[in-house]
Amino acid sequence: MEAITLGPAGTYSHRAARAVADDVSFSESVTAIVEAVADGDYRRGVVPIENSIEGSVTETLDALADYDVGVTEEVVTPIRHALLARSESFDVVASHSQALAQCRTFLEAEYPDVTLEAVASTARGVERAREDDAVAAIAHPDNAGDDLRVLAEDIQDRSSNATRFFVISPADERSDAGGKSTIIVNPNANYPGLLLELLEAFADRDINLSRVESRPTGDRLGDYLFHIDFEAGLYEDHAEAAVEDVEDIAADGWVRRLGSYDTRHVV
């Protein structure tokens, strides 16, 4: 099976994708990945959904709302950041914006005068460091190869740093089986108690919500949709009943069942 994920080779997305596919292609846009899977160009895509420090990836949330796809698996990988460079003399540190934020304490303490440069991915930062002696990168230490030195390891602010990825599929490959599920709810309404009603559909059935995220619909100012992860499979009667209640509450809008899935941990 071939999957598409964020490139170039060597990103944390690439590490997650290698766990689910033998052949991996690359894109520099989450939206392009989701669109390619929705169009049937790829059977699987791997996109970051949430980091334990920086929170949700908003481009992924919006793309999942804009395109009709399914979620077949969740991949969780620890984030181990290292400082990589050709030499100890550099003026710029280049990496993905989230990686720079995740190493803020280390950078402020050890390199307060360097310029921070946000690039499309951690792997792109490694490419910059390979091309320019004045640039260092933040990435997994395995990305150093033969031409970069590992100046410092495990420089992330928190040792618990991890990222969740969704493995997405064409809509017709969604499954009701798995220990977790995700739905997107666009109520197309706004009144006191609306969110409470949506949450009570799960609370009344003792279903734990692991994530609730609101995003603007883009239709009108003040209109929101909700991404909801809950710890039950859609094959379970109480989960099915909860989602049916949500669909009744959002009768003027829509509910998208992204599917149920299990979690894979990748070191």
Coordinates of C-alpha atoms in Angstrom, one line a residue:
M1 CA 0.0 0.0 0.0
E2 CA 1.2 3.5 -0.8
A3 CA 0.5 6.5 1.6
I4 CA 1.0 10.2 1.2
T5 CA 2.2 12.4 4.0
L6 CA 4.1 15.6 4.8
G7 CA 7.6 15.7 3.3
P8 CA 10.3 15.7 2.5
A9 CA 11.7 12.4 3.8
G10 CA 12.7 12.4 7.4
T11 CA 9.8 14.3 8.9
Y12 CA 7.9 13.0 11.9
S13 CA 5.0 12.4 9.6
H14 CA 7.3 10.2 7.5
R15 CA 8.1 8.2 10.6
A16 CA 4.4 7.7 11.3
A17 CA 3.6 6.8 7.7
R18 CA 6.3 4.1 7.5
A19 CA 4.4 2.3 10.2
V20 CA 1.3 1.9 7.9
A21 CA 2.6 1.8 4.4
D22 CA 5.6 0.3 2.5
D23 CA 5.7 3.1 -0.1
V24 CA 5.4 6.7 1.0
S25 CA 5.0 9.8 -1.2
F26 CA 5.2 13.4 0.0
S27 CA 3.4 16.7 -0.1
E28 CA 4.1 19.9 1.7
S29 CA 0.4 20.6 2.4
V30 CA -2.0 18.8 4.8
T31 CA -4.9 20.1 2.7
A32 CA -3.3 18.6 -0.5
I33 CA -2.9 15.2 1.3
V34 CA -6.5 15.1 2.4
E35 CA -7.7 16.2 -1.1
A36 CA -5.6 13.5 -2.8
V37 CA -7.1 10.8 -0.5
A38 CA -10.7 12.1 -1.0
D39 CA -10.2 12.0 -4.8
G40 CA -8.9 8.4 -4.6
D41 CA -5.4 9.2 -5.8
Y42 CA -4.1 7.5 -2.6
R43 CA -5.7 4.8 -0.4
R44 CA -4.0 6.2 2.7
G45 CA -2.8 9.6 4.0
V46 CA -1.1 10.4 7.2
V47 CA -1.7 13.8 8.7
P48 CA -0.8 15.3 12.1
I49 CA -3.9 16.0 14.2
E50 CA -2.6 17.0 17.7
N51 CA 0.6 17.6 19.6
S52 CA 0.7 17.2 23.4
I53 CA 2.3 20.6 23.9
E54 CA 1.2 22.8 21.0
G55 CA -2.3 21.4 20.7
S56 CA -4.4 20.7 17.5
V57 CA -3.2 21.2 14.0
T58 CA -5.8 23.6 12.6
E59 CA -5.0 23.0 8.9
T60 CA -5.8 19.3 9.5
L61 CA -9.1 20.1 11.3
D62 CA -10.2 22.3 8.5
A63 CA -9.3 19.9 5.8
L64 CA -11.2 17.1 7.5
A65 CA -14.2 19.3 7.5
D66 CA -13.9 20.3 3.9
Y67 CA -13.3 16.9 2.3
D68 CA -15.1 13.6 2.7
V69 CA -12.6 11.1 4.0
G70 CA -12.5 8.5 6.8
V71 CA -10.1 7.8 9.7
T72 CA -8.8 4.2 9.9
E73 CA -6.1 4.4 12.5
E74 CA -4.4 6.7 15.0
V75 CA -0.6 6.7 15.2
V76 CA 1.1 8.2 18.2
T77 CA 4.8 8.9 18.1
P78 CA 7.1 10.5 20.7
I79 CA 8.8 13.7 19.6
R80 CA 12.6 13.7 20.2
H81 CA 14.2 16.9 19.1
A82 CA 17.9 17.4 18.5
L83 CA 20.0 20.3 17.4
L84 CA 21.8 19.5 14.2
A85 CA 24.4 21.5 12.3
R86 CA 27.6 21.3 10.3
S87 CA 29.5 23.2 13.0
E88 CA 28.9 24.9 16.3
S89 CA 29.0 28.3 14.6
F90 CA 25.6 29.2 13.3
D91 CA 23.3 32.2 13.3
V92 CA 20.0 30.7 12.3
V93 CA 18.0 27.8 13.6
A94 CA 15.5 26.5 11.0
S95 CA 12.6 24.1 11.7
H96 CA 8.9 23.7 11.7
S97 CA 7.1 26.4 13.7
Q98 CA 5.9 23.8 16.2
A99 CA 9.3 22.3 16.7
L100 CA 10.8 25.8 17.4
A101 CA 8.0 26.4 19.9
Q102 CA 8.5 23.0 21.6
C103 CA 12.2 23.8 22.2
R104 CA 11.7 27.4 23.2
T105 CA 13.3 27.1 26.7
F106 CA 16.4 25.4 25.4
L107 CA 16.9 27.9 22.6
E108 CA 16.4 30.9 24.9
A109 CA 18.8 29.6 27.5
E110 CA 21.6 28.3 25.1
Y111 CA 21.2 30.4 21.9
P112 CA 19.4 33.6 22.9
D113 CA 20.9 35.5 19.9
V114 CA 20.2 33.2 17.0
T115 CA 17.5 33.9 14.5
L116 CA 14.6 31.4 14.4
E117 CA 13.4 30.5 10.9
A118 CA 10.1 28.7 10.5
V119 CA 10.1 26.3 7.5
A120 CA 7.6 23.8 6.1
S121 CA 8.9 20.8 8.1
T122 CA 11.6 19.6 10.4
A123 CA 13.2 17.8 7.4
R124 CA 13.2 21.0 5.4
G125 CA 15.2 22.6 8.2
V126 CA 17.7 19.7 8.0
E127 CA 18.1 20.5 4.3
R128 CA 18.8 24.1 5.1
A129 CA 21.4 23.1 7.6
R130 CA 23.1 20.8 5.0
E131 CA 23.2 23.6 2.5
D132 CA 24.5 26.4 4.8
D133 CA 27.1 26.2 7.6
A134 CA 25.4 29.2 9.2
V135 CA 22.1 27.3 9.7
A136 CA 21.3 24.7 12.4
A137 CA 18.2 22.5 12.4
I138 CA 15.9 21.0 14.9
A139 CA 14.8 17.5 14.0
H140 CA 15.0 13.9 15.1
P141 CA 18.6 12.9 15.7
D142 CA 18.4 10.1 13.1
N143 CA 18.2 12.9 10.5
A144 CA 21.8 14.0 11.1
G145 CA 23.2 11.4 8.6
D146 CA 26.9 11.7 7.8
D147 CA 27.2 15.4 7.1
L148 CA 25.6 17.0 10.2
R149 CA 26.7 16.9 13.8
V150 CA 24.3 16.3 16.7
L151 CA 25.1 19.2 19.0
A152 CA 22.4 18.4 21.6
E153 CA 19.7 15.8 22.0
D154 CA 16.3 15.7 23.7
I155 CA 16.1 19.5 23.7
Q156 CA 12.2 19.6 23.7
D157 CA 10.8 21.5 26.7
R158 CA 8.9 18.4 27.9
S159 CA 9.9 14.8 27.8
S160 CA 6.2 13.8 27.4
N161 CA 6.1 15.5 24.0
A162 CA 4.2 13.4 21.5
T163 CA 2.2 13.9 18.3
R164 CA -1.0 12.1 17.2
F165 CA -1.5 11.4 13.5
F166 CA -4.6 10.3 11.7
V167 CA -4.4 7.7 9.0
I168 CA -7.1 8.7 6.6
S169 CA -8.8 6.8 3.8
P170 CA -11.4 7.3 1.1
A171 CA -14.8 7.7 2.6
D172 CA -16.0 4.3 1.6
E173 CA -13.3 2.6 3.7
R174 CA -14.5 4.0 7.0
S175 CA -15.1 1.4 9.7
D176 CA -17.3 1.2 12.8
A177 CA -14.8 -1.1 14.6
G178 CA -12.2 0.3 16.9
G179 CA -11.8 1.7 20.4
K180 CA -12.0 5.3 19.5
S181 CA -14.2 7.4 17.1
T182 CA -14.2 10.8 15.6
I183 CA -17.1 12.9 14.3
I184 CA -17.5 16.4 13.0
V185 CA -20.6 18.3 13.8
N186 CA -21.8 21.4 12.0
P187 CA -25.1 22.3 13.9
N188 CA -25.9 25.3 11.6
A189 CA -27.4 26.8 14.7
N190 CA -26.4 29.0 17.6
Y191 CA -28.5 29.2 20.8
P192 CA -27.9 28.9 24.6
G193 CA -27.2 25.4 25.6
L194 CA -26.4 24.0 22.2
L195 CA -22.9 22.7 23.1
L196 CA -24.3 21.4 26.4
E197 CA -26.9 19.4 24.5
L198 CA -24.2 17.9 22.2
L199 CA -22.0 16.9 25.1
E200 CA -24.9 15.5 27.2
A201 CA -25.6 13.0 24.4
F202 CA -22.3 11.3 25.4
A203 CA -22.3 12.1 29.2
D204 CA -25.8 10.5 29.6
R205 CA -24.3 7.2 28.2
D206 CA -21.0 7.4 30.2
I207 CA -18.9 7.9 27.0
N208 CA -15.7 9.7 27.7
L209 CA -14.8 12.6 25.3
S210 CA -11.1 12.7 24.7
R211 CA -11.1 15.9 22.6
V212 CA -13.6 18.6 21.7
E213 CA -12.4 21.3 19.3
S214 CA -14.3 24.2 17.7
R215 CA -13.5 25.7 14.4
P216 CA -15.2 28.5 12.4
T217 CA -17.4 27.2 9.6
G218 CA -16.3 29.9 7.3
D219 CA -19.9 30.6 6.4
R220 CA -20.7 33.4 8.8
L221 CA -18.9 35.1 11.7
G222 CA -19.8 33.4 14.9
D223 CA -20.8 30.0 13.3
Y224 CA -18.7 27.1 14.5
L225 CA -18.4 23.4 13.9
F226 CA -17.1 20.8 16.4
H227 CA -14.6 18.0 16.1
I228 CA -15.3 15.4 18.8
D229 CA -13.2 12.3 19.7
F230 CA -14.8 9.8 22.0
E231 CA -13.6 6.5 23.6
A232 CA -16.0 4.0 22.0
G233 CA -16.5 2.3 18.7
L234 CA -19.5 3.2 16.5
Y235 CA -20.3 -0.5 16.5
E236 CA -21.3 -0.2 20.2
D237 CA -25.0 0.5 20.8
H238 CA -24.5 3.3 23.3
A239 CA -22.1 5.1 20.9
E240 CA -24.5 4.7 18.0
A241 CA -27.3 6.1 20.1
A242 CA -25.2 9.1 21.2
V243 CA -24.3 10.0 17.6
E244 CA -28.0 9.6 16.6
D245 CA -28.9 12.2 19.3
V246 CA -26.2 14.5 18.0
E247 CA -27.6 14.1 14.4
D248 CA -31.0 15.1 15.7
I249 CA -29.6 18.2 17.4
A250 CA -27.8 19.1 14.2
A251 CA -30.7 18.4 11.9
D252 CA -30.4 21.8 10.3
G253 CA -26.7 21.2 9.6
W254 CA -24.7 18.0 9.2
V255 CA -22.7 15.3 11.1
R256 CA -19.7 13.5 9.5
R257 CA -18.7 10.2 10.9
L258 CA -15.0 9.9 10.2
G259 CA -15.1 6.4 11.6
S260 CA -13.7 4.2 14.5
Y261 CA -10.1 3.1 14.8
D262 CA -7.4 1.8 17.1
T263 CA -4.2 3.4 18.2
R264 CA -0.7 2.3 17.1
H265 CA 2.4 3.6 19.0
V266 CA 5.6 4.2 17.0
V267 CA 8.9 4.9 18.7

